[in-house]
Structures are given as C-alpha cells and as structure tokens.
Coordinates of C-alpha atoms in Angstrom, one line a residue:
Chain A
X1 CA 71.1 48.3 302.6
X2 CA 68.0 49.5 304.4
X3 CA 70.1 52.0 306.3
X4 CA 71.8 53.2 303.2
X5 CA 68.4 53.8 301.5
X6 CA 67.0 55.5 304.6
X7 CA 69.9 58.0 304.6
X8 CA 70.0 58.2 300.8
X9 CA 71.6 61.4 299.6
X10 CA 68.9 63.2 297.6
X11 CA 71.3 64.0 294.9
X12 CA 71.0 60.4 293.8
X13 CA 67.2 61.0 293.3
X14 CA 68.0 64.1 291.4
X15 CA 70.4 62.2 289.1
X16 CA 67.7 59.5 288.6
X17 CA 65.1 62.1 287.6
X18 CA 67.6 63.8 285.3
X19 CA 68.3 60.5 283.5
X20 CA 64.6 59.6 283.4
X21 CA 63.9 62.8 281.5
X22 CA 67.1 63.1 279.5
X23 CA 67.2 59.6 278.0
X24 CA 63.7 59.7 276.4
X25 CA 64.4 63.2 275.2
X26 CA 67.4 61.9 273.3
X27 CA 65.9 58.6 272.1
X28 CA 62.5 60.2 271.1
X29 CA 60.3 57.1 271.5
X30 CA 57.0 57.3 269.6
X31 CA 54.1 56.5 271.9
X32 CA 50.6 56.3 270.4
X33 CA 47.8 58.3 271.9
X34 CA 44.0 58.1 271.4
X35 CA 41.9 61.2 271.9
X36 CA 39.7 60.9 275.0
X37 CA 36.1 62.3 274.9
X38 CA 37.0 65.6 276.6
X39 CA 39.7 66.3 274.0
X40 CA 37.7 64.9 271.1
X41 CA 34.9 67.4 272.0
X42 CA 37.3 70.3 271.4
X43 CA 38.4 68.8 268.1
X44 CA 34.9 68.2 266.9
X45 CA 33.8 71.7 267.9
X46 CA 36.5 73.3 265.7
X47 CA 35.7 70.8 262.9
X48 CA 32.0 71.8 263.0
X49 CA 32.6 75.5 262.6
X50 CA 31.8 76.8 259.1
X51 CA 34.8 78.0 257.1
X52 CA 35.6 81.7 257.8
X53 CA 34.4 81.6 261.5
X54 CA 36.1 84.0 263.9
X55 CA 37.9 82.4 266.8
X56 CA 39.5 84.3 269.6
X57 CA 42.5 82.6 271.4
X58 CA 43.5 83.9 274.8
X59 CA 47.1 82.7 275.5
X60 CA 47.3 83.3 279.3
X61 CA 50.6 81.7 280.2
X62 CA 54.3 82.5 280.5
X63 CA 57.5 80.7 279.6
X64 CA 57.3 78.5 282.8
X65 CA 54.3 76.7 281.3
X66 CA 55.3 76.9 277.7
X67 CA 56.5 73.3 277.5
X68 CA 53.1 72.1 278.5
X69 CA 50.8 74.7 276.8
X70 CA 52.9 75.7 273.8
X71 CA 52.1 72.6 271.9
X72 CA 48.3 73.3 272.4
X73 CA 48.8 76.8 271.1
X74 CA 50.5 75.5 268.0
X75 CA 48.1 72.6 267.4
X76 CA 45.0 74.9 267.8
X77 CA 46.5 77.4 265.4
X78 CA 47.2 74.7 262.8
X79 CA 43.8 73.2 263.1
X80 CA 42.0 76.5 262.9
X81 CA 44.1 77.6 259.9
X82 CA 43.5 74.3 258.1
X83 CA 39.8 74.9 258.5
X84 CA 40.1 78.5 257.2
X85 CA 39.0 80.4 260.2
X86 CA 39.8 84.0 261.2
X87 CA 42.0 84.2 264.3
X88 CA 42.3 86.9 266.9
X89 CA 45.0 86.5 269.5
X90 CA 45.1 88.2 272.9
X91 CA 46.8 87.6 276.3
X92 CA 45.8 88.6 279.8
X93 CA 49.4 88.0 281.1
X94 CA 52.1 90.6 280.5
X95 CA 54.6 87.8 279.9
X96 CA 52.3 86.1 277.4
X97 CA 53.0 88.4 274.5
X98 CA 55.8 86.3 273.0
X99 CA 53.4 83.3 273.2
X100 CA 51.3 85.0 270.5
X101 CA 54.5 85.3 268.4
X102 CA 54.8 81.5 268.5
X103 CA 51.4 81.2 266.9
X104 CA 52.2 84.0 264.4
X105 CA 55.3 82.0 263.3
X106 CA 53.2 78.9 262.6
X107 CA 50.9 81.0 260.4
X108 CA 53.8 82.7 258.6
X109 CA 55.8 79.5 258.0
X110 CA 53.1 77.0 257.2
X111 CA 50.1 79.0 255.9
X112 CA 51.9 81.9 254.2
X113 CA 49.9 81.5 251.0
X114 CA 46.5 81.4 252.6
X115 CA 46.9 83.6 255.7
X116 CA 47.7 87.3 255.7
X117 CA 48.1 89.5 258.7
X118 CA 45.0 91.6 259.1
X119 CA 43.1 89.7 256.5
X120 CA 42.9 86.4 258.3
X121 CA 44.5 86.9 261.7
X122 CA 45.4 89.6 264.2
X123 CA 47.7 90.0 267.2
X124 CA 45.8 92.2 269.7
X125 CA 48.5 91.9 272.3
X126 CA 48.2 92.2 276.1
X127 CA 45.1 93.5 277.9
X128 CA 45.4 94.6 281.5
X129 CA 42.7 94.1 284.1
X130 CA 42.4 90.3 284.6
X131 CA 38.8 89.2 285.0
X132 CA 37.6 92.8 284.5
X133 CA 39.3 92.7 281.1
X134 CA 37.2 89.6 280.2
X135 CA 34.0 91.3 281.4
X136 CA 34.8 94.4 279.4
X137 CA 35.5 92.6 276.1
X138 CA 32.5 90.4 276.6
X139 CA 30.4 93.4 275.7
X140 CA 32.8 95.7 273.8
X141 CA 36.1 94.4 272.3
X142 CA 37.3 97.9 271.2
X143 CA 37.2 99.3 274.8
X144 CA 40.3 97.2 275.6
X145 CA 41.7 96.3 272.3
X146 CA 40.9 99.4 270.2
X147 CA 44.1 98.9 268.3
X148 CA 46.2 95.8 267.5
X149 CA 49.8 95.2 268.6
X150 CA 51.0 97.4 265.6
X151 CA 48.9 100.3 266.9
X152 CA 46.3 100.3 264.1
X153 CA 42.6 100.5 264.7
X154 CA 40.8 97.2 264.8
X155 CA 38.2 98.4 262.3
X156 CA 40.8 98.8 259.6
X157 CA 41.3 95.0 259.5
X158 CA 39.1 92.5 257.7
X159 CA 39.9 89.8 260.2
X160 CA 38.0 91.7 262.9
X161 CA 35.1 93.0 260.7
X162 CA 31.8 92.6 262.3
X163 CA 33.3 91.6 265.7
X164 CA 32.1 94.1 268.3
X165 CA 32.4 91.9 271.3
X166 CA 33.2 88.3 272.4
X167 CA 29.6 87.6 271.7
X168 CA 30.2 88.0 268.0
X169 CA 33.0 85.4 267.9
X170 CA 32.2 81.8 267.0
X171 CA 34.5 80.3 269.6
X172 CA 36.8 81.4 272.4
X173 CA 39.8 79.2 273.2
X174 CA 41.4 79.8 276.6
X175 CA 44.9 78.4 277.0
X176 CA 45.6 79.2 280.7
X177 CA 48.2 78.4 283.3
X178 CA 46.6 80.1 286.3
X179 CA 45.1 83.4 287.2
X180 CA 43.7 84.9 285.1
X181 CA 42.9 81.9 283.0
X182 CA 40.2 79.4 282.1
X183 CA 38.3 79.7 285.4
X184 CA 37.9 83.5 284.8
X185 CA 36.9 82.9 281.2
X186 CA 34.2 80.5 282.3
X187 CA 33.0 82.8 285.2
X188 CA 33.0 86.1 283.3
X189 CA 32.4 85.2 279.7
X190 CA 31.0 81.8 279.1
X191 CA 28.5 81.7 282.0
X192 CA 26.9 85.2 281.8
X193 CA 26.9 85.1 278.0
X194 CA 25.8 81.7 276.9
X195 CA 26.3 82.6 273.2
X196 CA 30.1 82.7 273.9
X197 CA 31.3 79.2 273.2
X198 CA 34.3 78.2 275.2
X199 CA 36.9 75.5 275.0
X200 CA 40.2 75.3 277.0
X201 CA 43.7 74.0 277.3
X202 CA 45.2 74.0 280.8
X203 CA 48.2 72.8 282.7
X204 CA 48.2 69.5 284.7
X205 CA 48.0 71.3 288.1
X206 CA 45.2 73.6 287.1
X207 CA 43.1 70.9 285.3
X208 CA 41.2 69.4 288.3
X209 CA 39.4 72.7 289.2
X210 CA 38.2 73.0 285.6
X211 CA 36.5 69.6 285.4
X212 CA 33.2 70.8 287.0
X213 CA 32.7 73.1 284.1
X214 CA 32.8 70.3 281.5
X215 CA 30.6 69.8 279.4
X216 CA 28.1 72.6 280.2
X217 CA 30.3 75.7 280.5
X218 CA 33.3 74.3 278.7
X219 CA 32.6 72.3 275.5
X220 CA 35.8 70.4 275.9
X221 CA 39.3 70.7 277.4
X222 CA 42.9 69.7 276.9
X223 CA 44.2 68.7 280.3
X224 CA 48.0 69.0 280.5
X225 CA 50.6 67.8 278.0
X226 CA 48.6 64.5 277.6
X227 CA 45.6 66.5 276.4
X228 CA 47.9 68.3 273.9
X229 CA 49.3 64.9 272.7
X230 CA 45.8 63.5 272.3
X231 CA 44.8 66.6 270.3
X232 CA 47.9 66.1 268.0
X233 CA 46.8 62.5 267.6
X234 CA 43.3 63.7 266.6
X235 CA 44.8 66.2 264.2
X236 CA 47.0 63.5 262.7
X237 CA 44.1 61.1 262.2
X238 CA 42.3 63.7 260.1
X239 CA 45.1 65.8 258.6
X240 CA 48.1 63.4 258.8
X241 CA 48.6 61.3 255.8
X242 CA 51.2 58.8 257.1
X243 CA 52.8 56.8 254.4
X244 CA 55.7 56.9 251.9
X245 CA 54.3 55.6 248.7
X246 CA 54.2 58.9 246.8
X247 CA 57.6 60.2 247.8
X248 CA 59.1 56.7 247.1
X249 CA 57.5 56.7 243.6
X250 CA 58.7 60.2 242.8
X251 CA 62.3 59.5 244.0
X252 CA 62.4 56.3 242.0
X253 CA 61.2 58.0 238.8
X254 CA 63.7 60.8 239.2
X255 CA 66.5 58.3 239.8
X256 CA 65.4 56.3 236.7
X257 CA 65.3 59.4 234.5
X258 CA 68.7 60.7 235.6
X259 CA 71.6 60.1 233.1
X260 CA 75.2 61.3 232.8
X261 CA 73.9 64.3 230.9
X262 CA 71.0 65.0 233.1
X263 CA 71.6 64.7 236.8
X264 CA 69.0 64.3 239.6
X265 CA 69.7 67.9 240.6
X266 CA 68.9 69.1 237.1
X267 CA 65.6 67.1 237.2
X268 CA 64.9 68.7 240.6
X269 CA 65.4 72.2 239.1
X270 CA 63.2 71.3 236.1
X271 CA 60.4 70.2 238.5
X272 CA 60.8 73.3 240.6
X273 CA 60.4 75.5 237.5
X274 CA 57.5 73.5 236.1
X275 CA 55.7 73.6 239.5
X276 CA 56.7 77.2 240.2
X277 CA 58.0 76.3 243.7
X278 CA 61.3 76.6 245.6
X279 CA 63.8 74.0 246.5
X280 CA 62.6 73.7 250.1
X281 CA 59.0 73.0 249.0
X282 CA 60.2 70.4 246.4
X283 CA 62.3 68.8 249.1
X284 CA 59.2 68.7 251.4
X285 CA 57.3 66.9 248.6
X286 CA 60.1 64.4 248.0
X287 CA 60.5 63.6 251.7
X288 CA 56.7 63.3 252.3
X289 CA 56.5 66.3 254.6
X290 CA 54.0 67.7 252.1
X291 CA 52.1 64.6 251.1
X292 CA 48.8 65.4 249.5
X293 CA 49.4 67.4 246.4
X294 CA 46.9 69.5 244.5
X295 CA 45.7 67.7 241.4
X296 CA 47.2 70.5 239.2
X297 CA 50.6 69.8 240.7
X298 CA 50.1 66.0 240.2
X299 CA 49.4 66.6 236.5
X300 CA 52.5 68.8 236.1
X301 CA 54.8 66.3 237.9
X302 CA 53.3 63.4 235.8
X303 CA 54.1 65.3 232.7
X304 CA 57.6 66.2 233.8
X305 CA 58.4 62.7 234.8
X306 CA 56.6 61.0 232.0
X307 CA 54.2 59.2 234.3
X308 CA 50.5 58.4 234.3
X309 CA 48.8 60.9 236.7
X310 CA 46.5 58.1 237.9
X311 CA 49.6 56.2 239.2
X312 CA 50.6 59.3 241.3
X313 CA 47.0 59.7 242.5
X314 CA 46.9 56.0 243.5
X315 CA 50.2 56.3 245.4
X316 CA 48.9 59.4 247.2
X317 CA 45.7 57.6 248.0
X318 CA 47.7 54.7 249.4
X319 CA 49.3 57.4 251.7
X320 CA 45.9 58.3 253.0
X321 CA 45.0 61.3 250.7
X322 CA 41.5 61.5 249.5
X323 CA 40.7 62.8 246.0
X324 CA 37.2 61.3 245.8
X325 CA 34.2 63.5 244.9
X326 CA 36.4 66.2 243.4
X327 CA 38.3 66.8 246.7
X328 CA 41.6 68.7 246.2
X329 CA 44.4 70.0 248.4
X330 CA 46.1 73.4 248.8
X331 CA 49.7 73.5 247.4
X332 CA 51.4 73.4 250.8
X333 CA 49.3 70.8 252.5
X334 CA 51.6 69.5 255.3
X335 CA 51.6 66.0 256.6
X336 CA 50.5 66.5 260.2
X337 CA 51.1 62.8 260.9
X338 CA 54.9 63.4 260.9
X339 CA 56.6 63.6 264.3
X340 CA 58.1 67.0 263.6
X341 CA 54.6 68.4 264.0
X342 CA 53.9 66.4 267.2
X343 CA 55.7 68.2 269.9
X344 CA 53.4 67.0 272.7
X345 CA 53.5 63.4 271.5
X346 CA 57.3 63.5 271.6
X347 CA 57.1 64.8 275.2
X348 CA 55.0 61.9 276.4
X349 CA 58.2 59.7 276.5
X350 CA 59.9 61.8 279.2
X351 CA 56.6 62.1 281.0
X352 CA 56.1 58.3 281.1
X353 CA 59.6 57.6 282.5
X354 CA 59.3 60.5 285.0
X355 CA 55.9 59.1 286.2
X356 CA 57.4 55.6 286.5
X357 CA 60.3 56.8 288.5
X358 CA 58.0 58.7 290.9
X359 CA 56.0 55.5 291.4
X360 CA 59.2 53.5 292.0
X361 CA 60.4 56.1 294.5
X362 CA 57.0 56.0 296.4
X363 CA 57.1 52.2 296.6
X364 CA 60.7 52.2 297.7
X365 CA 60.1 54.9 300.3
X366 CA 57.2 53.0 301.7
X367 CA 59.1 49.8 301.8
X368 CA 61.8 51.4 303.9
X369 CA 59.2 52.9 306.1
X370 CA 57.5 49.6 306.9
X371 CA 60.8 47.8 307.3
X372 CA 62.0 50.4 309.8
X373 CA 58.7 50.3 311.7
X374 CA 58.9 46.5 311.9
X375 CA 62.5 46.7 313.3
X376 CA 61.3 49.3 315.9
X377 CA 58.5 47.0 317.0
X378 CA 60.9 44.1 317.4
X379 CA 63.1 46.2 319.7
Chain B
X1 CA 38.9 111.9 305.1
X2 CA 41.9 109.8 304.1
X3 CA 40.0 106.7 305.2
X4 CA 36.4 107.7 304.5
X5 CA 36.8 108.7 300.9
X6 CA 38.3 105.4 299.7
X7 CA 35.5 103.6 301.6
X8 CA 32.8 105.6 299.9
X9 CA 34.4 105.0 296.4
X10 CA 34.6 101.2 297.1
X11 CA 31.0 101.1 298.4
X12 CA 29.5 103.1 295.6
X13 CA 31.4 101.1 292.9
X14 CA 30.3 97.8 294.6
X15 CA 26.7 98.8 294.9
X16 CA 26.6 100.0 291.2
X17 CA 27.9 96.7 290.0
X18 CA 25.4 94.7 292.1
X19 CA 22.4 96.9 291.2
X20 CA 23.3 97.1 287.5
X21 CA 23.5 93.3 287.4
X22 CA 19.7 93.1 288.1
X23 CA 18.7 96.3 286.2
X24 CA 19.4 96.2 282.4
X25 CA 18.8 100.0 282.2
X26 CA 22.0 100.5 284.2
X27 CA 24.1 98.3 281.9
X28 CA 26.0 101.3 280.5
X29 CA 26.9 102.4 284.1
X30 CA 28.2 99.0 284.8
X31 CA 30.3 98.9 281.6
X32 CA 31.7 102.4 282.5
X33 CA 32.7 101.1 285.9
X34 CA 34.4 98.1 284.3
X35 CA 36.3 100.4 282.0
X36 CA 37.4 102.5 285.0
X37 CA 38.6 99.3 286.6
X38 CA 40.8 98.5 283.6
X39 CA 42.3 102.0 283.7
X40 CA 43.0 101.6 287.4
X41 CA 44.5 98.2 286.8
X42 CA 46.9 99.7 284.3
X43 CA 47.8 102.5 286.8
X44 CA 48.2 99.9 289.6
X45 CA 51.0 98.3 287.5
X46 CA 52.8 101.7 287.6
X47 CA 52.3 101.9 291.3
X48 CA 53.5 98.4 291.7
X49 CA 56.6 99.2 289.8
X50 CA 57.2 102.3 291.9
X51 CA 56.7 100.2 295.1
X52 CA 59.2 97.6 294.0
X53 CA 61.7 100.4 293.2
X54 CA 61.2 102.1 296.6
X55 CA 61.4 98.9 298.6
X56 CA 64.6 97.6 297.0
X57 CA 66.3 101.1 297.1
X58 CA 65.6 101.2 300.8
X59 CA 67.0 97.7 301.2
X60 CA 70.2 98.6 299.4
X61 CA 70.5 101.9 301.2
X62 CA 70.2 100.2 304.6
X63 CA 72.6 97.4 303.6
X64 CA 70.0 94.9 304.9
X65 CA 70.7 91.1 304.5
X66 CA 70.5 90.1 300.8
X67 CA 70.9 93.7 299.5
X68 CA 73.0 92.3 296.6
X69 CA 69.9 90.6 295.2
X70 CA 68.1 93.9 295.4
X71 CA 70.8 95.4 293.3
X72 CA 70.3 92.7 290.6
X73 CA 66.5 93.3 290.8
X74 CA 66.9 97.0 290.4
X75 CA 69.2 96.7 287.5
X76 CA 66.9 94.2 285.8
X77 CA 63.9 96.4 286.4
X78 CA 65.5 99.6 285.2
X79 CA 67.2 98.1 282.1
X80 CA 63.9 96.3 281.1
X81 CA 61.9 99.5 281.6
X82 CA 64.4 101.5 279.6
X83 CA 64.7 99.1 276.6
X84 CA 60.9 98.6 276.6
X85 CA 59.9 102.3 276.9
X86 CA 62.4 103.6 274.4
X87 CA 62.1 100.6 272.0
X88 CA 65.8 100.0 271.9
X89 CA 66.8 98.1 268.8
X90 CA 63.2 97.9 267.5
X91 CA 63.3 97.8 263.7
X92 CA 60.9 100.2 262.0
X93 CA 57.7 98.8 260.3
X94 CA 58.2 98.0 256.6
X95 CA 55.6 100.6 255.7
X96 CA 57.6 103.4 257.4
X97 CA 61.2 102.4 257.0
X98 CA 62.6 105.8 258.0
X99 CA 60.6 106.2 261.2
X100 CA 62.5 104.5 264.0
X101 CA 59.7 104.0 266.7
X102 CA 57.0 102.5 264.4
X103 CA 57.9 98.9 265.1
X104 CA 56.4 96.7 267.9
X105 CA 58.0 97.2 271.3
X106 CA 58.8 93.4 271.4
X107 CA 59.7 92.9 267.8
X108 CA 62.2 90.2 267.0
X109 CA 65.7 91.5 267.3
X110 CA 64.9 94.3 269.7
X111 CA 66.6 94.5 273.1
X112 CA 63.4 93.7 275.0
X113 CA 62.8 90.6 272.8
X114 CA 66.4 89.6 273.4
X115 CA 66.1 89.9 277.1
X116 CA 62.8 87.9 277.1
X117 CA 64.1 85.2 274.8
X118 CA 67.5 84.7 276.4
X119 CA 66.9 85.7 280.1
X120 CA 63.3 85.5 281.2
X121 CA 62.4 82.4 279.1
X122 CA 65.3 80.2 280.3
X123 CA 65.1 81.4 283.9
X124 CA 61.4 80.8 284.4
X125 CA 61.4 77.5 282.5
X126 CA 64.4 76.3 284.6
X127 CA 62.7 77.4 287.9
X128 CA 59.6 75.4 286.9
X129 CA 61.5 72.4 285.7
X130 CA 63.4 72.2 289.1
X131 CA 60.0 71.2 290.6
X132 CA 60.4 67.7 289.1
X133 CA 63.5 67.1 291.2
X134 CA 61.9 68.3 294.4
X135 CA 58.7 66.4 293.8
X136 CA 60.7 63.2 293.2
X137 CA 62.6 63.7 296.4
X138 CA 59.4 64.4 298.3
X139 CA 57.8 61.2 296.8
X140 CA 60.6 59.2 298.3
X141 CA 60.7 60.8 301.7
X142 CA 57.3 62.0 302.5
X143 CA 54.6 60.0 300.7
X144 CA 54.0 57.4 303.3
X145 CA 51.0 55.1 303.7
X146 CA 50.6 55.9 307.4
X147 CA 46.8 55.7 307.7
X148 CA 43.7 55.0 305.6
X149 CA 43.5 58.5 304.2
X150 CA 47.2 58.4 303.1
X151 CA 46.5 55.0 301.5
X152 CA 43.6 56.3 299.5
X153 CA 45.7 59.2 298.4
X154 CA 48.5 56.9 297.4
X155 CA 46.1 54.6 295.5
X156 CA 44.7 57.6 293.6
X157 CA 48.2 58.9 292.8
X158 CA 49.1 55.5 291.4
X159 CA 46.1 55.4 289.1
X160 CA 46.5 59.0 287.9
X161 CA 50.2 58.7 287.3
X162 CA 49.8 55.5 285.3
X163 CA 46.5 56.5 283.6
X164 CA 47.9 59.9 282.5
X165 CA 50.8 58.2 280.7
X166 CA 51.3 55.5 278.1
X167 CA 51.9 53.0 280.9
X168 CA 48.1 52.9 281.6
X169 CA 47.3 51.9 278.0
X170 CA 50.2 49.4 277.9
X171 CA 49.2 47.7 281.2
X172 CA 45.4 47.6 280.8
X173 CA 44.8 48.2 277.1
X174 CA 44.3 44.4 276.4
X175 CA 40.9 44.4 278.0
X176 CA 39.9 48.0 277.0
X177 CA 37.2 46.8 274.6
X178 CA 35.4 44.6 277.1
X179 CA 35.7 46.8 280.2
X180 CA 36.8 50.4 279.1
X181 CA 35.9 51.9 282.5
X182 CA 38.2 49.5 284.4
X183 CA 41.3 50.3 282.4
X184 CA 43.8 52.8 284.1
X185 CA 42.9 55.6 281.7
X186 CA 39.2 54.8 282.3
X187 CA 39.7 54.9 286.1
X188 CA 41.6 58.1 285.8
X189 CA 38.7 59.7 283.9
X190 CA 36.3 58.4 286.5
X191 CA 38.4 59.8 289.4
X192 CA 38.6 63.2 287.6
X193 CA 35.0 63.3 286.4
X194 CA 33.3 62.0 289.6
X195 CA 35.3 62.3 292.8
X196 CA 37.4 65.3 291.7
X197 CA 34.4 67.1 290.3
X198 CA 32.3 66.5 293.4
X199 CA 35.1 67.7 295.6
X200 CA 35.9 70.7 293.4
X201 CA 32.2 71.7 293.3
X202 CA 32.0 71.6 297.1
X203 CA 35.2 73.8 297.3
X204 CA 33.8 76.2 294.7
X205 CA 30.5 76.6 296.5
X206 CA 32.4 77.2 299.8
X207 CA 34.6 79.8 298.1
X208 CA 31.6 81.5 296.5
X209 CA 29.8 81.8 299.8
X210 CA 33.0 83.2 301.4
X211 CA 33.4 85.7 298.6
X212 CA 29.8 86.9 298.9
X213 CA 30.2 87.3 302.7
X214 CA 33.5 89.2 302.3
X215 CA 32.1 91.4 299.6
X216 CA 29.1 92.3 301.7
X217 CA 31.4 93.2 304.6
X218 CA 33.5 95.4 302.3
X219 CA 30.4 97.1 300.8
X220 CA 29.0 97.8 304.3
X221 CA 32.4 99.1 305.5
X222 CA 32.9 96.4 308.1
X223 CA 36.0 94.9 306.5
X224 CA 38.5 97.6 305.8
X225 CA 41.6 95.5 305.6
X226 CA 42.0 96.3 301.9
X227 CA 42.9 99.9 302.9
X228 CA 46.0 98.6 304.5
X229 CA 47.0 97.2 307.9
X230 CA 46.7 100.5 309.8
X231 CA 43.0 100.9 308.6
X232 CA 41.9 97.4 309.4

C-alpha cells in the first residue's frame, strides 16, 4: 500500500481535485459567511457616503482572475447603485475592458429605471501607463481620460461633472489582480494625496502584500473569493429580505380568485396592467426575487386582489422589509439575499472541498514520507 | 551619441521628477513629464507589437524548433489587430445608425468582442484553473515536514486553508464567543495581520531601499543596463 502511494500516478490526484471542485459546483451547497472587520470596513465606508457621491472603480484584472474578482465587481456595483452614487469605471489592464462591461450589464439589467449612462455612470475604458497613469489622473483626470469609451468628451456628461481629478472623487475602489493594481493605487494615489479615499478587492495570492496598508492607507479590503463572499453576506444582511410570506400570500390570493371564467393567467395580466409592469417583473414579485414593493404598488395589488393593504405590508415586514417612519422602496428593489445574487458565496463550496483535499494530500504525503524514513532507518 | 543621448534624457527626466517632488513651483513640469511618460507607454505598446512580430517572423523563417507555435501567435496577433483596428462587425451607435465606425471597438457582437469572449476568456481562465491540479500534486509530493521551518510553514498552511473556508467556522465556531481570537478564522486574521504584515513590511522597506539605490545609479549613469545588454 505504502509503495503504491509512493508511486501514485498524479493523474489520480488530478481526478480527485476535479471531483472536489465539480461535485460542489453541481450540488451548490449554501455555506453561511460573516463579514470580518476588514470587509465590513469597506461596506461601512460605502454606506456612509452621502447619496450622489462619485466613486471611481478601477478594474485591473483579466479573465484569468475573473472568477475570483468578478463577484467583487458585481457586488460593489450593486451596493453603490443601491446607495445612488455616480460611478466612473476605468481599467489599467488592456484585457480589463470587458470587465467594465460586466458592471455595465448589472446597471442596465437591475437599475435600468434609476441609472442612465452618462447621467449616473460612465465607462472611461483603458488607460495606458500603469503607475504613471495613476499619478497623472490623481491631479488631472482629463489628461488620460479626456473622452469616454464612446469617444465623447468627459465634460458633456453629468456623471463626471465637477470631477477634475481623483482628488474630487469621494472614493476609489481598486479591484486588482497584480501589476498595476492595488499596491500602485496605494503608492501613487492614496498615500501622496490623503484626500483620495481608497478601498480594495484583491486575489488570494496578492492579498498578503496589501495587509500592511490596512487600515491607514486602505480603509478596508476584500481578500480573495472569501472576501467577496463576506461582502455579499454583508449586502444580503442589509439589502436581502429573505422570506417568502409576501409571495406566498399573493399566489394564494390569485389562486383563490381564479375561476373557470377567470384564469390565473388572466389575473396576472390584470395585475400587470394595473401596476404598469411587464410579465418578467410580475414573475419576480410572485417568486420573491423582488421582495420589498413600493407602497403605491402594494395599494394597487391590494385593490386588484381585494385585500387589505395592511395585510400585504405585514407579510412584507415578516420578510424583512421595513416601512416604518415613511420608508419606501423603488419599484424594482431586488432581494439580494437570494442565492442568484451571491456568486461568491456559491463558490465557497468548491473552495472548501478543494482546501480539504489539499490538506488531506499534505497529511497523506507526509505520512508516506515518515513511513519510508522509518523503513530506511530499520535497514 | 547613440548611448549618451538616451542617458541624458533618462537623467534629466529623473532629476526633474525628484526636484519637482520637493518644489511645488515645478509641479506643472512634473505633470508634463508624467504626461510624456503616458505617451511613451502607448508608443511602447506599438514597439512591443512590432518586436513580437519581428521575433516570430524570424523564428518561422529560420524554421527553428517550435516554429509552428509562432505561426499561431502571428495569426492570432494579425487577426486581432485587424478586427480591432478596422472595427470589424462593430454595430454603429444608435445616435448615428448610418455611420459604420461610430460604435465601440469592443461592442457586443463585434469580431473583437467575439474573439475575447470565446477565445481569450476561456483560454486564460483554463490556464489559471490548471494551477489547482498542479498545486494539489505538489502538496502531495513536495510539502514535507523535514525540519522546524517546514513544520512552521505546514502549520500556517493548515490554519490558513481551514480558516479561509467554512471548515474553520464549523470546527471552531462553537467557542467563537468566548475566545474569538483562538478560532481558526481568528488565528488566520492574526497570522495575516501580525506575522504576515511584519514580514511584508520588512520586504517592502528592503525593496524601497533597493529601488532608491538603483534609481540613483541610473540617474548618475552608473547603471546602464536599461539601455540593453550591449550598453551595460
């Protein structure tokens, strides 16, 4: 046995690693995460910015690091949009341009009603020059990004109004996989210009060198996929309204109202027309994907389904929505507690089994090593 | 002249940056120099492209070992350059529907977008993902507790690998309220925040001193290796 293990064909190890990753990917286990202080600091910083602040996101990574850093990009974009901030996207990596498109898609799909290109967000594209690019835009943004990715002057957009340099932004978020990345942002933007507030998201391998910058030069940091998962957990604690009371109540009422003459589909159509929304958005409400509805929509639904609006509000409150003190929600408030919005959290399953396999291999390798050594000594 | 002129340019640019850092009156000069650097960086990309082209063309022409890979590289390079420069398949902007080249060069549906999405994306992601297999193999064959240093490294690896996954919470979460710093995630934070930070700072200070020394040698013209091997 010991000899077989000593001469183990490494293809068995490859197979074990493949299964360790593939099985959790297929089973999608849900593992809970709690934000650690270094991640919570980033979340709190974004929460503390007044609505309408300008945040610059530098997406300095390529497809190789996308599985690790992509969820951070998406989570930051969602959080910033939920808070109503203006977003400027740049990349210092030539292969980073499509990463900006990922963020654009989130804004176009989830915040189409509130966010308009040019008015609330801009894609400034790629800037050549690595750290020199950072130094340049720290004092004059237009010298490197005079026009956006569509070729129009920056001054023609409201999203960049009043932003002459990085020093005029309220926060800079560096999502970096290497050089140029977070380290350069700290050295050439955050440190020489203390008014530039900096937070970061980095890959697992590049996280250790960034720790000395926290908490002075970096307000907070998302280290690796775990950091992204913790951030998603923080987002879901505040913006996720896990629960099914409201969708259950709505579906039950629709079912009760349906007759041979008036089918459920017809009631759905009536609701769509009363609310002025499409079939997809209604489906999102009935499945709980959109959970906290605006009070106006609650009244309309109550009227259409002959229900007391207070009953609907109570069900929504049971799901975690908060209507106290006149609080209301936009009409496409998505439930960020749902797993479809938690890419990083879903990736923690494969990460756990891969880590456990690595540990098992280290233990097994050492066991064989010591057994062999004992045998040699006996001889 | 071929050697002296670049040396003078490097020295003058270097001194300007150093002096301007301490004299606010020269801030504009410094910004101009930085702008020049960005222009040069963009031109360097063109030079880099030309260099790759020349190198692989020579390799193919000489039929050196692996010249077939150079053909693939050249094809990839030229096709990407062509579809990117000439905006092949780029849809026009909605505001100017009858003007073909108004769209973004990497707009969805364009040839460049297609090659990125379906060639570059999977290739680079696959290459990176392959690391997991080799690291697992190395963990089994090379990570041995042969001496005290290796044992310390192994112990740290255990704590970090467990602490950075749900296993850490699962194994030590039951006493997290009483002794949060002694849980695996707590120990991971301590290793990263104390031992790692101390080590990284030492490395950083060492690197910074090295950079300062090398920069000084370049400014004084002692180190000329950046001009190429023949000028060293």
